Tab-separated table of C-alpha atoms in Angstrom:
chain	number	residue	atom	x	y	z
A	793	ASP	CA	31.406	-69.334	-36.187
A	794	VAL	CA	27.661	-68.833	-35.799
A	795	VAL	CA	26.756	-65.808	-33.689
A	796	LEU	CA	23.499	-65.940	-31.714
A	797	THR	CA	22.142	-62.555	-30.660
A	798	GLN	CA	19.570	-62.537	-27.879
A	799	THR	CA	17.256	-59.643	-27.180
A	800	PRO	CA	16.480	-58.079	-24.842
A	801	PRO	CA	19.459	-58.601	-22.541
A	802	THR	CA	17.211	-57.923	-19.555
A	803	LEU	CA	13.473	-58.383	-19.217
A	804	SER	CA	11.408	-57.097	-16.296
A	805	ALA	CA	8.060	-58.780	-15.798
A	806	THR	CA	5.281	-59.092	-13.275
A	807	ILE	CA	3.905	-62.422	-12.192
A	808	GLY	CA	1.327	-63.547	-14.710
A	809	GLN	CA	2.682	-61.412	-17.529
A	810	SER	CA	3.525	-63.022	-20.864
A	811	VAL	CA	6.975	-62.320	-22.274
A	812	SER	CA	9.057	-63.209	-25.322
A	813	ILE	CA	12.795	-63.552	-25.907
A	814	SER	CA	14.356	-63.351	-29.348
A	815	CYS	CA	17.375	-65.303	-30.604
A	816	ARG	CA	18.729	-64.351	-34.010
A	817	SER	CA	21.428	-66.360	-35.771
A	818	SER	CA	24.084	-65.105	-38.163
A	819	GLN	CA	23.435	-68.178	-40.338
A	820	SER	CA	20.489	-70.423	-40.987
A	821	LEU	CA	20.220	-73.164	-38.409
A	822	LEU	CA	18.431	-75.517	-40.768
A	823	HIS	CA	20.577	-78.677	-40.973
A	824	SER	CA	20.935	-80.584	-44.191
A	825	ASN	CA	18.989	-83.425	-42.526
A	826	GLY	CA	15.943	-81.164	-42.224
A	827	ASN	CA	16.202	-80.568	-38.453
A	828	THR	CA	16.884	-77.201	-36.848
A	829	TYR	CA	19.067	-77.667	-33.787
A	830	LEU	CA	18.134	-74.694	-31.612
A	831	ASN	CA	17.612	-75.244	-27.892
A	832	TRP	CA	16.561	-72.977	-25.032
A	833	LEU	CA	17.999	-73.252	-21.519
A	834	LEU	CA	17.172	-71.575	-18.202
A	835	GLN	CA	19.829	-71.002	-15.569
A	836	ARG	CA	18.588	-70.141	-12.110
A	837	PRO	CA	21.040	-68.456	-9.729
A	838	GLY	CA	23.689	-70.833	-8.424
A	839	GLN	CA	22.417	-73.715	-10.553
A	840	PRO	CA	23.582	-75.388	-13.759
A	841	PRO	CA	21.383	-74.653	-16.781
A	842	GLN	CA	18.195	-76.590	-17.397
A	843	LEU	CA	16.992	-77.669	-20.833
A	844	LEU	CA	13.543	-76.235	-21.615
A	845	ILE	CA	13.074	-76.643	-25.365
A	846	TYR	CA	14.932	-78.556	-28.082
A	847	LEU	CA	14.603	-78.609	-31.867
A	848	VAL	CA	13.087	-75.095	-31.773
A	849	SER	CA	9.716	-76.003	-30.315
A	850	ARG	CA	9.776	-79.377	-28.557
A	851	LEU	CA	9.126	-79.096	-24.843
A	852	GLU	CA	11.447	-81.163	-22.680
A	853	SER	CA	9.672	-83.599	-20.394
A	854	GLY	CA	8.578	-82.029	-17.124
A	855	VAL	CA	8.798	-78.442	-18.400
A	856	PRO	CA	5.557	-76.500	-17.885
A	857	ASN	CA	3.556	-75.848	-21.036
A	858	ARG	CA	3.568	-72.091	-20.399
A	859	PHE	CA	6.932	-72.257	-22.202
A	860	SER	CA	6.858	-72.427	-25.983
A	861	GLY	CA	9.372	-72.041	-28.761
A	862	SER	CA	8.954	-71.027	-32.359
A	863	GLY	CA	10.888	-69.843	-35.375
A	864	SER	CA	12.860	-71.042	-38.345
A	865	GLY	CA	15.999	-70.286	-40.307
A	866	THR	CA	17.665	-67.466	-38.425
A	867	ASP	CA	14.904	-66.092	-36.163
A	868	PHE	CA	13.672	-67.858	-33.052
A	869	THR	CA	11.482	-66.927	-30.096
A	870	LEU	CA	10.920	-68.277	-26.622
A	871	LYS	CA	7.578	-67.291	-25.095
A	872	ILE	CA	6.473	-67.624	-21.482
A	873	SER	CA	2.674	-67.368	-21.199
A	874	GLY	CA	2.191	-66.214	-17.636
A	875	VAL	CA	5.475	-65.741	-15.801
A	876	GLU	CA	5.781	-67.487	-12.429
A	877	ALA	CA	8.313	-66.748	-9.727
A	878	GLU	CA	10.257	-69.934	-10.468
A	879	ASP	CA	10.869	-68.704	-14.053
A	880	LEU	CA	13.292	-66.002	-12.938
A	881	GLY	CA	16.867	-66.457	-14.077
A	882	VAL	CA	18.891	-66.219	-17.280
A	883	TYR	CA	17.673	-67.739	-20.540
A	884	TYR	CA	20.096	-68.913	-23.236
A	885	CYS	CA	19.636	-70.130	-26.753
A	886	VAL	CA	22.228	-72.577	-28.085
A	887	GLN	CA	22.707	-73.959	-31.584
A	888	SER	CA	23.967	-77.413	-32.497
A	889	THR	CA	23.550	-77.268	-36.246
A	890	HIS	CA	26.994	-75.905	-37.015
A	891	ALA	CA	30.418	-76.619	-35.563
A	892	PRO	CA	31.531	-75.182	-33.255
A	893	ARG	CA	28.436	-74.991	-31.073
A	894	THR	CA	27.615	-71.526	-29.797
A	895	PHE	CA	25.446	-69.907	-27.134
A	896	GLY	CA	23.537	-66.673	-27.184
A	897	GLY	CA	24.552	-63.989	-24.738
A	898	GLY	CA	21.644	-64.613	-22.408
A	899	THR	CA	18.480	-62.772	-21.336
A	900	LYS	CA	17.956	-62.104	-17.654
A	901	LEU	CA	14.333	-62.320	-16.563
A	902	GLU	CA	13.683	-60.376	-13.367
A	903	LEU	CA	10.675	-59.225	-11.373
A	904	LYS	CA	9.382	-55.739	-12.057
B	1495	GLN	CA	20.063	-92.435	-12.572
B	1496	VAL	CA	22.180	-90.141	-14.727
B	1497	GLN	CA	24.945	-88.240	-12.995
B	1498	LEU	CA	27.847	-86.096	-14.160
B	1499	LYS	CA	30.461	-84.834	-11.745
B	1500	GLU	CA	33.326	-82.488	-12.526
B	1501	SER	CA	36.533	-82.575	-10.522
B	1502	GLY	CA	39.836	-80.760	-10.629
B	1503	PRO	CA	41.978	-78.163	-8.910
B	1504	GLY	CA	40.269	-75.021	-7.747
B	1505	LEU	CA	43.325	-72.847	-8.278
B	1506	VAL	CA	45.764	-72.849	-11.170
B	1507	GLN	CA	48.708	-70.537	-11.686
B	1508	PRO	CA	48.932	-68.434	-14.841
B	1509	SER	CA	50.674	-70.140	-17.771
B	1510	GLN	CA	50.071	-73.556	-16.189
B	1511	THR	CA	47.875	-76.392	-17.490
B	1512	LEU	CA	44.342	-77.085	-16.294
B	1513	SER	CA	43.230	-80.704	-16.007
B	1514	LEU	CA	39.578	-81.487	-15.323
B	1515	THR	CA	37.705	-84.783	-15.149
B	1516	CYS	CA	34.014	-85.397	-15.769
B	1517	THR	CA	32.903	-88.724	-14.253
B	1518	VAL	CA	29.569	-89.941	-15.543
B	1519	SER	CA	27.151	-92.662	-14.507
B	1520	GLY	CA	23.818	-93.904	-15.800
B	1521	PHE	CA	24.775	-93.690	-19.445
B	1522	SER	CA	27.475	-94.840	-21.844
B	1523	LEU	CA	30.137	-92.600	-23.351
B	1524	THR	CA	30.109	-94.748	-26.448
B	1525	SER	CA	26.478	-93.828	-27.068
B	1526	ASN	CA	26.482	-90.176	-25.954
B	1527	SER	CA	28.635	-87.136	-26.566
B	1528	VAL	CA	29.904	-85.085	-23.636
B	1529	HIS	CA	30.437	-81.361	-23.893
B	1530	TRP	CA	32.333	-78.894	-21.733
B	1531	VAL	CA	30.787	-75.459	-21.143
B	1532	ARG	CA	32.297	-72.695	-19.030
B	1533	GLN	CA	30.957	-69.574	-17.343
B	1534	PRO	CA	33.178	-66.736	-16.135
B	1535	PRO	CA	31.951	-65.098	-12.924
B	1536	GLY	CA	28.859	-63.003	-13.625
B	1537	LYS	CA	28.958	-63.732	-17.359
B	1538	GLY	CA	27.244	-65.992	-19.878
B	1539	LEU	CA	27.810	-69.544	-21.034
B	1540	GLU	CA	30.618	-70.402	-23.445
B	1541	TRP	CA	30.861	-73.686	-25.305
B	1542	VAL	CA	34.343	-75.103	-24.828
B	1543	GLY	CA	34.353	-78.383	-26.710
B	1544	ALA	CA	33.003	-81.886	-27.035
B	1545	ILE	CA	33.939	-85.506	-27.469
B	1546	TRP	CA	31.494	-87.446	-29.587
B	1547	SER	CA	30.283	-90.983	-29.013
B	1548	GLY	CA	32.743	-92.284	-31.620
B	1549	GLY	CA	35.649	-90.544	-29.906
B	1550	SER	CA	36.195	-87.602	-32.260
B	1551	THR	CA	36.384	-84.098	-30.859
B	1552	ASP	CA	35.340	-80.518	-31.635
B	1553	TYR	CA	36.695	-77.406	-30.010
B	1554	ASN	CA	35.849	-73.734	-29.542
B	1555	SER	CA	37.652	-71.848	-32.287
B	1556	ALA	CA	39.283	-69.405	-29.865
B	1557	LEU	CA	40.515	-72.144	-27.513
B	1558	LYS	CA	41.439	-74.808	-30.051
B	1559	SER	CA	45.214	-74.269	-29.893
B	1560	ARG	CA	45.272	-74.738	-26.102
B	1561	LEU	CA	42.639	-77.412	-25.623
B	1562	SER	CA	42.460	-81.197	-25.610
B	1563	ILE	CA	39.474	-83.390	-24.718
B	1564	SER	CA	39.804	-87.156	-24.284
B	1565	ARG	CA	38.063	-89.995	-22.479
B	1566	ASP	CA	38.446	-93.353	-20.765
B	1567	THR	CA	35.302	-95.300	-21.549
B	1568	SER	CA	36.230	-98.082	-19.111
B	1569	LYS	CA	36.154	-95.576	-16.265
B	1570	SER	CA	33.282	-93.493	-17.671
B	1571	GLN	CA	35.468	-90.415	-17.546
B	1572	VAL	CA	35.994	-87.473	-19.882
B	1573	PHE	CA	39.085	-85.270	-19.538
B	1574	LEU	CA	39.708	-81.638	-20.386
B	1575	LYS	CA	43.212	-80.268	-20.638
B	1576	MET	CA	43.882	-76.616	-21.358
B	1577	ASN	CA	47.360	-75.154	-21.373
B	1578	SER	CA	48.810	-71.651	-21.065
B	1579	LEU	CA	46.059	-70.582	-18.699
B	1580	GLN	CA	45.344	-66.883	-18.214
B	1581	THR	CA	43.156	-64.983	-15.769
B	1582	GLU	CA	40.433	-64.845	-18.436
B	1583	ASP	CA	40.094	-68.616	-18.105
B	1584	THR	CA	38.736	-68.203	-14.573
B	1585	ALA	CA	35.254	-69.733	-14.731
B	1586	ILE	CA	32.918	-72.439	-13.602
B	1587	TYR	CA	33.486	-75.436	-15.884
B	1588	PHE	CA	30.473	-77.699	-16.531
B	1589	CYS	CA	30.226	-81.017	-18.345
B	1590	THR	CA	26.914	-81.760	-20.030
B	1591	ALA	CA	25.384	-84.462	-22.222
B	1592	ARG	CA	22.289	-85.443	-24.206
B	1593	SER	CA	21.930	-82.103	-25.987
B	1594	TYR	CA	22.222	-80.134	-22.724
B	1595	LEU	CA	19.661	-82.202	-20.856
B	1596	TRP	CA	22.119	-83.615	-18.329
B	1597	TRP	CA	24.536	-81.356	-16.423
B	1598	GLY	CA	27.086	-81.633	-13.662
B	1599	GLN	CA	27.100	-79.073	-10.857
B	1600	GLY	CA	30.250	-77.506	-12.218
B	1601	VAL	CA	33.703	-76.861	-10.780
B	1602	MET	CA	35.079	-73.399	-10.115
B	1603	VAL	CA	38.543	-72.827	-11.525
B	1604	THR	CA	40.460	-69.699	-10.539
B	1605	VAL	CA	43.615	-68.703	-12.431
B	1606	SER	CA	45.782	-66.679	-10.111
B	1607	SER	CA	49.303	-66.502	-8.751
């Protein structure tokens, strides 16, 4: 199974600070059809997860453009350009290139 | 409007079988896959399994021997059955669709005697 390793596990930030989260895969996530099926989700406390980014870098409708995704192959990054209070929670990467699907371990974003 | 709603028993005894239902509206099961994801208390997300639009299934490698996912398209329902439950199966169980865009609120399942 594909293992997704997220770093750091915890991230402390001030409002307005820019931060990045890394997601590294044990195998390339490039599908034979040319797509890379790597999504980013945010789970706020007590809520189901919310889709932020799909196919590495495509912003889901309604998601603020301070969120951006990048990467290829086995290395991926989620960047938040100017953290806001509503961004606090746990971020997960998830891959859908290989069966079975797998999630990263999560990165908790908290206020410094 | 898209909705997913999980239902099932809140408490299951060890070694028993868990049966959960995900009832969907606003989209067709024959055009969309539905996945189950679980989250133990205070821990991260774990992909459990999926039923694809064509009716085939995929399962978490570690759970495969205990797990079955099926559906009734006429009732817009997806079913999860997991046998030989242990305390480690205590978790919130979510159903989700459209590449994790649509989620239910989840149902808490506690395995305890």
